[in-house]
XYZ file of C-alpha atoms in Angstrom:
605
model
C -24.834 5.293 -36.733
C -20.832 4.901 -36.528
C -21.282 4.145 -40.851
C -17.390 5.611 -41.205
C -16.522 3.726 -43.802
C -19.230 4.759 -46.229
C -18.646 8.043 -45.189
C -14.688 7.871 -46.139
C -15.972 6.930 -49.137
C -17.713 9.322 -50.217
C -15.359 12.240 -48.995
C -12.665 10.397 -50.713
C -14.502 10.367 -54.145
C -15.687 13.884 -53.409
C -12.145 14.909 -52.969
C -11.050 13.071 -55.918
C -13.639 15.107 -58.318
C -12.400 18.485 -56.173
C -8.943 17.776 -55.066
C -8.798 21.559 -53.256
C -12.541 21.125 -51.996
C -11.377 22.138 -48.246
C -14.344 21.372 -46.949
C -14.282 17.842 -47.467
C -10.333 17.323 -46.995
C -11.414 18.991 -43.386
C -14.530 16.863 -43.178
C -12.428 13.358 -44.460
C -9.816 14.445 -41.357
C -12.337 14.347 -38.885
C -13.387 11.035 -39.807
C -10.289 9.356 -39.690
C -9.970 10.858 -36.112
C -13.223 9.214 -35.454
C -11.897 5.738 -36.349
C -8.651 6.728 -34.278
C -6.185 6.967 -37.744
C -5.101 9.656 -36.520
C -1.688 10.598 -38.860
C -4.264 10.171 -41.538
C -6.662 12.813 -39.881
C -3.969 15.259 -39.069
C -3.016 14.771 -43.338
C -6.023 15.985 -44.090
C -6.516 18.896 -41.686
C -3.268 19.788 -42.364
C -3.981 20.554 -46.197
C -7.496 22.134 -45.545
C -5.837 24.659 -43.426
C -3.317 25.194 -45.895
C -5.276 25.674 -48.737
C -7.754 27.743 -46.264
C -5.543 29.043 -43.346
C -8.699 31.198 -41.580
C -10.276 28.061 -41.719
C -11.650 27.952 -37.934
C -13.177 24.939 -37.771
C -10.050 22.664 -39.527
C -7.558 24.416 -37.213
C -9.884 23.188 -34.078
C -10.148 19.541 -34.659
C -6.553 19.462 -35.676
C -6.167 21.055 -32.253
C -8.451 18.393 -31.446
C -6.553 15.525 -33.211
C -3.055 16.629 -31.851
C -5.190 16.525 -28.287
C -5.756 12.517 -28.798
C -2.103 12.052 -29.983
C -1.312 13.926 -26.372
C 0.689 16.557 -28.409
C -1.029 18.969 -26.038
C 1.362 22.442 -26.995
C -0.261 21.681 -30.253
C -3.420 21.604 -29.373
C -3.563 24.423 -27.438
C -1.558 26.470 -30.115
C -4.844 25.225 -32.425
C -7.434 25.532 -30.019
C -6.319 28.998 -28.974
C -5.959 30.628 -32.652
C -9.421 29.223 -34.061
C -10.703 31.092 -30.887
C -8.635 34.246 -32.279
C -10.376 33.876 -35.562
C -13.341 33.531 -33.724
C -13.573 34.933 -30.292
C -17.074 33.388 -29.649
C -16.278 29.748 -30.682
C -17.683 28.239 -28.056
C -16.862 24.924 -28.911
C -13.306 25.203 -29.611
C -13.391 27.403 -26.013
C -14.752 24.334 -24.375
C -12.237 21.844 -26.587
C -9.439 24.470 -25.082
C -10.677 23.739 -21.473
C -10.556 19.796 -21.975
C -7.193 20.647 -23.229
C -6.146 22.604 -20.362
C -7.020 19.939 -17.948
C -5.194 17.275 -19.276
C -2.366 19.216 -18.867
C -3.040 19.742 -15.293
C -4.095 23.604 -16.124
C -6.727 23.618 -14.163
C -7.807 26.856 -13.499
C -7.502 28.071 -16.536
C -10.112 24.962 -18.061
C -12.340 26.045 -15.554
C -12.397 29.321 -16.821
C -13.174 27.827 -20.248
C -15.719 26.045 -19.395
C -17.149 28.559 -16.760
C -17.159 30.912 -20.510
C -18.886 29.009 -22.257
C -21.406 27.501 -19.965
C -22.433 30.862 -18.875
C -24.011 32.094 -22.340
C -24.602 28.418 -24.051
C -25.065 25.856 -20.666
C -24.838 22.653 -22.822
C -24.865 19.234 -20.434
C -21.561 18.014 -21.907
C -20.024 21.160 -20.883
C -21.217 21.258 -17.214
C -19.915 17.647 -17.279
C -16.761 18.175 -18.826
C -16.307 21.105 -15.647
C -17.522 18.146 -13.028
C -14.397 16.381 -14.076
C -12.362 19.111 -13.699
C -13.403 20.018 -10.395
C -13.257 16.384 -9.337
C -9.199 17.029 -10.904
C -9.295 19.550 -7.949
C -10.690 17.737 -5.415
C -13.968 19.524 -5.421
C -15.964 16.583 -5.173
C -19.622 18.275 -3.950
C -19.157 20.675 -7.235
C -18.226 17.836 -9.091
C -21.368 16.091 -8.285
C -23.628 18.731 -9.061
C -22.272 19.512 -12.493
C -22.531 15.917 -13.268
C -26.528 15.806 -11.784
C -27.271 18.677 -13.589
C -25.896 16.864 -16.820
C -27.326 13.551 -16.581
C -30.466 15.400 -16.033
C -30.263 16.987 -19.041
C -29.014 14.297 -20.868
C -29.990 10.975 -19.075
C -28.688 8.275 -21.872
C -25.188 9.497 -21.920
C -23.211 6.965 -21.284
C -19.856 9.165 -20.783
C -21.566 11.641 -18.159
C -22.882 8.671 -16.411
C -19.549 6.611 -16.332
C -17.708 10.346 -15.381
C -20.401 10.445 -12.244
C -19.265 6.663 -11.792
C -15.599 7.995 -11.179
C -16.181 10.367 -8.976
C -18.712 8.140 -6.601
C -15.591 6.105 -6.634
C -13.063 8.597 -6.118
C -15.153 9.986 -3.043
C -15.147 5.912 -2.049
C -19.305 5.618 -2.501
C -18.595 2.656 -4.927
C -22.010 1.105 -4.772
C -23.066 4.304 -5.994
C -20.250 4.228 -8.592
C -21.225 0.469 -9.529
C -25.100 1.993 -10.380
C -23.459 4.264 -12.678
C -21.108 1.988 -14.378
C -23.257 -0.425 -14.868
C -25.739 1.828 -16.651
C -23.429 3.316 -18.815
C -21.970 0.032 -20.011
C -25.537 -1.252 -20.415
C -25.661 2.015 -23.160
C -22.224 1.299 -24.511
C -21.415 -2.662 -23.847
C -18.048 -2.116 -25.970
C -16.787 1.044 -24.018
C -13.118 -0.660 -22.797
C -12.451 2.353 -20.801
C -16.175 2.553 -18.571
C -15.650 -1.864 -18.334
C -12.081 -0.743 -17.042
C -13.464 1.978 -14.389
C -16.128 -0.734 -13.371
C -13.186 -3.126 -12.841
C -11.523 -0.656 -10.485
C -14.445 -0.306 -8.182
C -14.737 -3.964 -8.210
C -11.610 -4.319 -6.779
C -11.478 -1.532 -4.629
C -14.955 -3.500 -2.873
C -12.297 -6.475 -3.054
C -15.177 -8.373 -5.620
C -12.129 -9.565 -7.100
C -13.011 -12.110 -9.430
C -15.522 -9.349 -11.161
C -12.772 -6.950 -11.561
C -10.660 -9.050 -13.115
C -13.577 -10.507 -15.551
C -14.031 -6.890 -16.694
C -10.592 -6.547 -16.911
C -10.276 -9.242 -19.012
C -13.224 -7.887 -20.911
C -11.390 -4.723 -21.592
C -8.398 -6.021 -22.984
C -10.120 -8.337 -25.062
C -11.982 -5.216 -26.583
C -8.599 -3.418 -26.823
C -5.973 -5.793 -26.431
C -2.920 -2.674 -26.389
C -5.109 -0.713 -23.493
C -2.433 0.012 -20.832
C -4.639 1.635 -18.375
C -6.755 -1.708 -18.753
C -3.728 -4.190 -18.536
C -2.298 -1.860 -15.924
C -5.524 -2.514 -13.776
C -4.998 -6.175 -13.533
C -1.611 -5.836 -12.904
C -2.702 -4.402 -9.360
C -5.697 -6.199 -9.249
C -3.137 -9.237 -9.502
C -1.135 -7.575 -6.736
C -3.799 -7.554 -4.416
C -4.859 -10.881 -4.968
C -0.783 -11.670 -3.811
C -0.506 -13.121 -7.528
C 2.857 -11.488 -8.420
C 4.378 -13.072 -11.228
C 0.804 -12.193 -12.889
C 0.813 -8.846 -11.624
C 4.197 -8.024 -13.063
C 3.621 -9.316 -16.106
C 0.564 -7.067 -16.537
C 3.043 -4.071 -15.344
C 5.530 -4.737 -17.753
C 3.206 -4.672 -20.855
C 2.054 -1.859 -19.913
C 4.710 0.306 -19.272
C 6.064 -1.109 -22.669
C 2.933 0.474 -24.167
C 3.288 3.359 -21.784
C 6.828 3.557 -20.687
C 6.002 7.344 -19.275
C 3.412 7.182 -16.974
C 4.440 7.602 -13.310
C 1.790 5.845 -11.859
C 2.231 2.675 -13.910
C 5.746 2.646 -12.907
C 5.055 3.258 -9.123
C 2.722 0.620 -9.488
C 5.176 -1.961 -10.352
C 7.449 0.032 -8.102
C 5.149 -1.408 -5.391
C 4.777 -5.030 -7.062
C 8.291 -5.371 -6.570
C 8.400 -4.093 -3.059
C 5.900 -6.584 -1.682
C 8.296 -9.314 -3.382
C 10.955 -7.955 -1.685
C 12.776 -7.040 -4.313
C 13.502 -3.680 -2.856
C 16.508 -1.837 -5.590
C 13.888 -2.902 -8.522
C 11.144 -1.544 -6.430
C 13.402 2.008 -6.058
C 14.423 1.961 -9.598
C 10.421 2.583 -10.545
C 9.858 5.023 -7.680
C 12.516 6.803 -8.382
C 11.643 7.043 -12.049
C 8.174 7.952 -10.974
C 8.817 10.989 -9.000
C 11.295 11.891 -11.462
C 8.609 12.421 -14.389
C 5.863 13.389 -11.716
C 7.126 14.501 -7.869
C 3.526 13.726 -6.424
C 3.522 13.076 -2.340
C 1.726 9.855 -3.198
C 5.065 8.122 -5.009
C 7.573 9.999 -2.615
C 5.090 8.379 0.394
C 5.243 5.090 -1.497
C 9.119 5.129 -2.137
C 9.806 5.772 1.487
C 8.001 2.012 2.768
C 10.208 0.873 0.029
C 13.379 2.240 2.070
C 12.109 1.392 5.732
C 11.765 -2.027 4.337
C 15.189 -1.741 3.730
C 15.673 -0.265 7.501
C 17.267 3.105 5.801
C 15.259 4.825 8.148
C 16.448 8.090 7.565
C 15.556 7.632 3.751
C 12.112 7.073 4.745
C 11.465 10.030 6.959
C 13.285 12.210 4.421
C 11.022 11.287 1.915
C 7.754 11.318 4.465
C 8.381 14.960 5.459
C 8.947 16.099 1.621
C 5.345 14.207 0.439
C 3.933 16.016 3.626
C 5.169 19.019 2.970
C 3.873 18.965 -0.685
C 0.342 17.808 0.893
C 0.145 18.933 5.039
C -3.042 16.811 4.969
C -1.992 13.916 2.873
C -3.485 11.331 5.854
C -1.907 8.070 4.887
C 1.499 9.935 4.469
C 1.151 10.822 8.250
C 0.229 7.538 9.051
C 3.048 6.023 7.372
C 5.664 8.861 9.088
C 3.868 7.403 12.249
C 4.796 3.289 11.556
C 8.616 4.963 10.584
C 8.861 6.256 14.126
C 7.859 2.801 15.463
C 10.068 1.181 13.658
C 12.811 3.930 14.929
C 11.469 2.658 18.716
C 10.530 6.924 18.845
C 6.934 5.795 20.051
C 5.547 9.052 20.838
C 6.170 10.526 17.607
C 4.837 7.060 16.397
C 1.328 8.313 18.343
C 1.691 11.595 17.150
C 1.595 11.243 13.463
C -0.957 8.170 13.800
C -3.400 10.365 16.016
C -3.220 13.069 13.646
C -3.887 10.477 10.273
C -6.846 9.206 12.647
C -8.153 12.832 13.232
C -8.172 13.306 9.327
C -9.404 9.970 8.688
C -11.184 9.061 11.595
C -13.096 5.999 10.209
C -9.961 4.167 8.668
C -9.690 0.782 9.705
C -5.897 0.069 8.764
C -4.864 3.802 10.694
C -6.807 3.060 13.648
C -5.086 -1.003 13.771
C -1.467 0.606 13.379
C -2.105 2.976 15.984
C -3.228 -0.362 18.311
C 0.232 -2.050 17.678
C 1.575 1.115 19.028
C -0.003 1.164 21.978
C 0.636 -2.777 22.101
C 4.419 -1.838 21.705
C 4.448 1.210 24.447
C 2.661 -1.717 26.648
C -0.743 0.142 27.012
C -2.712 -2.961 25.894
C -6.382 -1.039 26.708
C -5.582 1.384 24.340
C -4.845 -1.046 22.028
C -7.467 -3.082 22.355
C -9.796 0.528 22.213
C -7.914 0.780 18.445
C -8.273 -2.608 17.194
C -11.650 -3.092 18.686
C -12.952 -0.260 16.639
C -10.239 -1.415 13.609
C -12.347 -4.589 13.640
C -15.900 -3.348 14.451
C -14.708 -1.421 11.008
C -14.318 -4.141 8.556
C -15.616 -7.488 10.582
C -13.328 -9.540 8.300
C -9.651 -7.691 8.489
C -7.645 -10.499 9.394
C -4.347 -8.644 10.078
C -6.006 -6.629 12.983
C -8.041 -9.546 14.124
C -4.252 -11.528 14.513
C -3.106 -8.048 16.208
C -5.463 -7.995 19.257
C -4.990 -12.048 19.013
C -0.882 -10.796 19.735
C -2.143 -8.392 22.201
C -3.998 -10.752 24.596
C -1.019 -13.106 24.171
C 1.359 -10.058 26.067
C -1.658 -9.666 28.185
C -1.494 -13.628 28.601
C -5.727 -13.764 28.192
C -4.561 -17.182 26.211
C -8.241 -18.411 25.210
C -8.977 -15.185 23.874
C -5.597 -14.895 21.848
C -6.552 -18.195 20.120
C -10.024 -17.661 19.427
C -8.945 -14.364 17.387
C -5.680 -16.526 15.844
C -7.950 -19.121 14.796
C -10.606 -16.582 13.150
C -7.804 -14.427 11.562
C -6.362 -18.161 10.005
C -9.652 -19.096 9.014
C -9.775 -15.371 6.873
C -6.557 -16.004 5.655
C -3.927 -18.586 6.686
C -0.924 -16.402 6.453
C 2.389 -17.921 7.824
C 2.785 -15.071 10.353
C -0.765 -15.801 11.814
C -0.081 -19.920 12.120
C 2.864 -19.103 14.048
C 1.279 -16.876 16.439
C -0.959 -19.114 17.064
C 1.775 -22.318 17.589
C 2.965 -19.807 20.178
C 0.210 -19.148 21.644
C -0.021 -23.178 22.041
C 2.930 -23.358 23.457
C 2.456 -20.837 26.262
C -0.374 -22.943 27.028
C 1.621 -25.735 26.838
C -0.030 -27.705 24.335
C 2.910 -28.572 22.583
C 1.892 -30.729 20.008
C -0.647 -28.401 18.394
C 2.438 -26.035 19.053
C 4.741 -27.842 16.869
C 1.872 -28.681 14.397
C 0.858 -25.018 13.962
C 5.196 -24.262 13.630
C 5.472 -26.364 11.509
C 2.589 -25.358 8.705
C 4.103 -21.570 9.124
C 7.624 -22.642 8.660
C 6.505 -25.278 5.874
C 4.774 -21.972 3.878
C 7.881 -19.699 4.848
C 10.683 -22.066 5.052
C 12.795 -18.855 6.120
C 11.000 -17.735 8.846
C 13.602 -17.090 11.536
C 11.402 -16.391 14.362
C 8.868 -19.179 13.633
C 11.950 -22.015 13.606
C 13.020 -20.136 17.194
C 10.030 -20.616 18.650
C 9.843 -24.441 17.494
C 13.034 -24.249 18.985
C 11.543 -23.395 21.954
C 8.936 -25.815 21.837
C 11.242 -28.656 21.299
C 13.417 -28.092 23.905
C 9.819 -27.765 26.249
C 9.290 -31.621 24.828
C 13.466 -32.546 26.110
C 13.681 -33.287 22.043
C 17.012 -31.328 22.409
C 18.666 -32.218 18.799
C 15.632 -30.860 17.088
C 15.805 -28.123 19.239
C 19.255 -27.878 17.950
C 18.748 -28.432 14.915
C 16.445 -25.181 14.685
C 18.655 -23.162 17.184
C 20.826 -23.383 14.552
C 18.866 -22.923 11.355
C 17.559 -19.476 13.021
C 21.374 -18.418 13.906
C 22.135 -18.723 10.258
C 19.421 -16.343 9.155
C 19.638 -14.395 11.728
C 23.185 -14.392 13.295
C 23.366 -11.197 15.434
C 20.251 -12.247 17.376
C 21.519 -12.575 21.132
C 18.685 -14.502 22.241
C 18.841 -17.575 19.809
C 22.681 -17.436 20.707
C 21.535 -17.346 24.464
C 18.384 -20.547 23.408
C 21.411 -22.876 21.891
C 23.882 -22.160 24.824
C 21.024 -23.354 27.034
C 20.215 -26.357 24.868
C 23.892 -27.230 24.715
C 23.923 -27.309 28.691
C 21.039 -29.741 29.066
C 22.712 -31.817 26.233
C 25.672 -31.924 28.679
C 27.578 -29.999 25.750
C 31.176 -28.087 27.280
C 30.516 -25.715 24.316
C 27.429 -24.379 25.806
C 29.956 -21.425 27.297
C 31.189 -20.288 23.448
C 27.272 -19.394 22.518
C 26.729 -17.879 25.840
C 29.522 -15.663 25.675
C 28.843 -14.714 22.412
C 25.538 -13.773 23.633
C 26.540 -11.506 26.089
C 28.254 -9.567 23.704
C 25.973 -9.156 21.669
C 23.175 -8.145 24.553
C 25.730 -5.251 25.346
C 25.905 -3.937 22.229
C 22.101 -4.021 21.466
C 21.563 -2.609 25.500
C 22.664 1.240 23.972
C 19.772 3.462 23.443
C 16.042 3.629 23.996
C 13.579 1.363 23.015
C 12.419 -1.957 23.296
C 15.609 -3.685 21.352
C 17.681 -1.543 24.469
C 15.560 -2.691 27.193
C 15.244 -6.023 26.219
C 19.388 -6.612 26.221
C 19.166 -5.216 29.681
C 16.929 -8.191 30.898
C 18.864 -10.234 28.799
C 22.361 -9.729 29.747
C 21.265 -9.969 33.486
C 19.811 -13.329 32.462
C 22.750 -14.338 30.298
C 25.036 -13.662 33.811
C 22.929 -16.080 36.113
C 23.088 -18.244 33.514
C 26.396 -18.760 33.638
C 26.889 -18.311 37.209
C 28.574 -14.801 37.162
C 26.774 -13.302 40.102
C 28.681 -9.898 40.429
C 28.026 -8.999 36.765
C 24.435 -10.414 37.434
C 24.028 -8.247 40.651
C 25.613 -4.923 38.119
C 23.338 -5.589 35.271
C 20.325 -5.965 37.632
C 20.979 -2.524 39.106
C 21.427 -0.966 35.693
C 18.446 -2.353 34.867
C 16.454 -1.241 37.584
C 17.956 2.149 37.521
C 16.436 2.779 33.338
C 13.167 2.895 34.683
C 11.547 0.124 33.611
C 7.896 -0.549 32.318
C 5.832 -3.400 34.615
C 5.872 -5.168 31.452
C 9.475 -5.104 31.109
C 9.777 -6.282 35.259
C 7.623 -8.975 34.198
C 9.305 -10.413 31.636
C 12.309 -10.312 33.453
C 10.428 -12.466 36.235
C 9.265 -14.231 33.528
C 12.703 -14.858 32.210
C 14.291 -16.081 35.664
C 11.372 -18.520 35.857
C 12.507 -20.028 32.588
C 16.482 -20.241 33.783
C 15.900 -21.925 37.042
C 13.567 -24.567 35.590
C 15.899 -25.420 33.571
C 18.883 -24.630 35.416
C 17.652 -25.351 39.119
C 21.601 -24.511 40.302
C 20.738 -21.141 39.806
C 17.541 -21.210 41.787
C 18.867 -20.437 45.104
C 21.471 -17.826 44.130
C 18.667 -15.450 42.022
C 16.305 -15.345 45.026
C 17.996 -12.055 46.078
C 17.525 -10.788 42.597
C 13.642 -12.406 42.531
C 13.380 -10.194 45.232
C 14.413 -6.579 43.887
C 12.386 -7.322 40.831
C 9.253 -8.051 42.654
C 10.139 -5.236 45.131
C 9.741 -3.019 41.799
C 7.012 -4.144 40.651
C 5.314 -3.471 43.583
């Protein structure tokens, strides 16, 4: 029974009938430890081992106490001379190992505990060396100390909770649930084993249960920053991010050390977008702890940003620090892609895959890769097997919905656009879908779809250019304006919106149409430098741009250079595709582009 008061008591009124009784000074200083008053406990220690400086046991659960108040030098200074007064104090050998592993000392706590589990094998021993070798990453060895524990000591609620943690760790959460649950069942109050239950919940994405033991937690210990740190991402992953941040902030007020709270928040503020607070935190983070996870983390942050060279700089340092680190790769891999360097895309991403062969989110980037390099099998292999996976992941689901779009198997695109919605109506997915309507020319589910995505993301350049597009399909021409322009303002160096108005300005009757087109063009030769999709696509483009406006020579050159780059079917396609578009709206040009109709189909073979 936890009767600490009644014992204070009585130590206290011992103490005041023997002020020097060092005994019960020492015994008075573990008890305030005990009810975590801990200046008062290291008081009292303090004058036992001053009036009895040999005094073994004091100097060890001062070691202990300065251990709690994470003044580890201290404790280890303790630990290690009660051990020199007495070389087999096995308890103060196994306090030393505990202390070695919270400073990260890890092979010299196992040797500690290996000490004093070899003459005196006590079950909280061989579970205190399960958590260090789950601290290495030595999960089978882990498991077995902690086995071996429970069975020696099956109402433990610690040992259970500790197995718990590592079910988790080694992602077997209902496993980890079984545990949890059992040892909160022994210890109902236990803030820290409700706030490990919490984490699994929301790692299984039961989010409403983590956040009710959350809750729990911090209503048991209201100033428990690991607890209120917890929500904070559970609040993040639940896209709740004034919430989340909140959480965050309290607790790296209580905690304003701890690199993982601050990379946490680091990546709050990334997913707002708010991309210089987001590096301020990472930053700070790998400055007090230069881990590969918070260096990984840090470079999304900068190819957010598009400072791709940031990115990869900080990918090949966490990579170097950990050559297997799997969702490093894997990010390395979606940096190429965004560089257009595709096969170094597929490199890193087949590698993550071979480490992590039955990720879901790995194998789903690697499909948009192979969507991007146009080999839409292999992407639909990926995604298939992304989805197969995790029968509810919405974002892949909406990839292979994208992918049968290129592929133009319409009925199939919507069927996975309207599942994905149905999982979560995201913006991004509604407007796929619109286009997807709109290809099919349904225009009026088109527009309705447009509109919802562009009603939830009222800056969503690419979902106001295809309304655009849709508009102009319906002759509703000043809408079509209307958005033409809207786009152009959030996105002014995009050739092809430039290229849409100029277009919409002709069949307006509109002498401007010319100024937009022009500006188009130049724009097209800029982006037509390089490799890549952006590259190819400006080489279709300015070809277009040139029919357009009737300049056949330049047409004819920019056809030739375009043939000449060795283009993909897909890319001869869409130009085909493209010169469809012009001369139904522009049937002046029809006659003129049958030579060029020609070459392209020529290549295509």
């Amino acid at each position: 029974m936890e009767r600490y008061g009644e014992a204070l008591a009585d130590l206290s009124r011992a103490i005041e009938i023997k002020p020097d009784c060092d005994s019960a000074i020492a015994h008075r200083g573990v008890t305030y430890r005990l009810m975590e008053r801990y200046d008062e406990s290291l008081a009292d220690l303090s004058r036992a081992i001053e009036i009895k400086p040999d005094y073994d046991s004091a100097i060890a659960h001062r070691g202990i106490t300065y251990r709690l108040m994470e003044r580890y030098d201290e404790s280890l200074a303790d630990l290690s001379r009660a051990i020199e007064i007495k070389p087999d104090y096995d308890w103060a050998i196994a306090q030393r190992g505990v202390t070695y592993r919270l400073m990260e000392r890890y092979g010299e706590a196992l040797a500690d505990l290996n000490r004093v589990i070899e003459f005196d094998p006590l079950a909280s021993w061989i579970a205190e060396r399960g958590v260090i070798y789950r601290s290495i990453e030595r999960y089978d060895e882990a498991l077995a100390d902690l086995n071996c524990a429970i069975e020696l000591d099956p109402e433990d609620g610690w040992k259970l909770a500790q197995r718990g943690v590592t079910c988790r760790v080694m992602e077997r959460y209902d496993e980890a649930l079984a545990d949890l649950n059992c040892a909160i069942e022994l210890d109902p109050e236990d803030a820290w084993k409700m706030t490990e239950r919490g984490f699994v919940y929301r790692l299984m994405e039961r989010y409403d249960d983590a956040l009710a033991d959350l809750n729990r937690a911090i209503e048991i210990k209201p100033d428990y920053a690991w607890a209120i740190a917890q929500r904070g991402v559970t609040f993040r992953v639940m896209e709740r991010y004034d919430e989340a941040l909140a959480d965050l902030n309290c607790a790296i007020e209580l905690d304003p050390e701890d690199d993982w709270k601050l990379a946490q928040r680091g990546v709050a503020y990334r997913l707002m977008e708010r991309y210089d607070e987001a590096l301020a935190d990472l930053n700070r983070a790998i400055e007090l702890e230069a881990q590969e996870g918070w260096i990984a983390e840090r470079s999304v942050t900068y190819r957010r940003m598009k400072r791709y060279d940031d990115a990869l700089a900080d990918l090949n340092r966490a990579i170097e620090i950990k050559p297997d680190h799997a969702w490093s790769i894997a990010q390395r891999g979606i940096t190429f892609r965004s560089m257009e360097r595709y096969d170094e895309a597929l490199a890193d991403l087949n590698r993550a895959i071979e480490l992590d062969p039955e990720d879901d989110w790995k194998l789903a980037e690697r499909g948009v890769t192979y969507g991007l390099m146009e080999r839409y099998d292999e992407a639909l292999a990926d995604l298939n097997r992304a989805i197969e996976l995790d029968p509810d992941y919405a974002w892949a689901i909406s990839q292979r919905g994208t992918i049968y779009r290129l592929m133009e198997r319409y009925n199939e695109a919507l069927t996975d656009l309207n599942q994905a919605i149905e999982l979560d109506a995201r913006a991004g997915y509604i407007a796929e879908r619109g286009t997807v309507y709109r290809l099919m020319e349904r225009y009026d589910d088109a527009l309705a779809d447009l509109n919802r995505a562009i009603e939830l993301d009222p800056d969503y350049e690419w979902a106001i250019s295809q309304r655009s597009f849709s508009y102009r399909s319906m002759e509703r021409y000043d809408d079509a304006l209307v958005d033409l322009n809207r786009a152009i303002e959030l996105a002014p160096q995009d050739g092809w919106n430039l290229y849409q108005k100029g277009l919409v300005l002709r069949l307006m009757g509109n002498p401007d149409w010319r100024i937009f087109s022009e500006r188009a063009v130049e724009i097209f030769a800029e982006d037509r430098v390089g490799i890549g999709h952006r590259a190819m696509n400006a080489k279709i483009n300015i070809f277009i741009a040139h029919c357009f406006m009737a300049r056949w020579n330049y047409a004819d050159q920019f056809l030739e250079r375009f043939l000449s780059s060795s283009p993909s079917r897909e890319a001869l396609k869409e130009a085909l595709r493209d010169l469809d578009e012009l001369t139904r709206w522009v049937p002046s040009s029809r006659e003129p582009t049958l030579g060029f109709r020609s070459r392209l189909q020529n290549a295509l073979g």
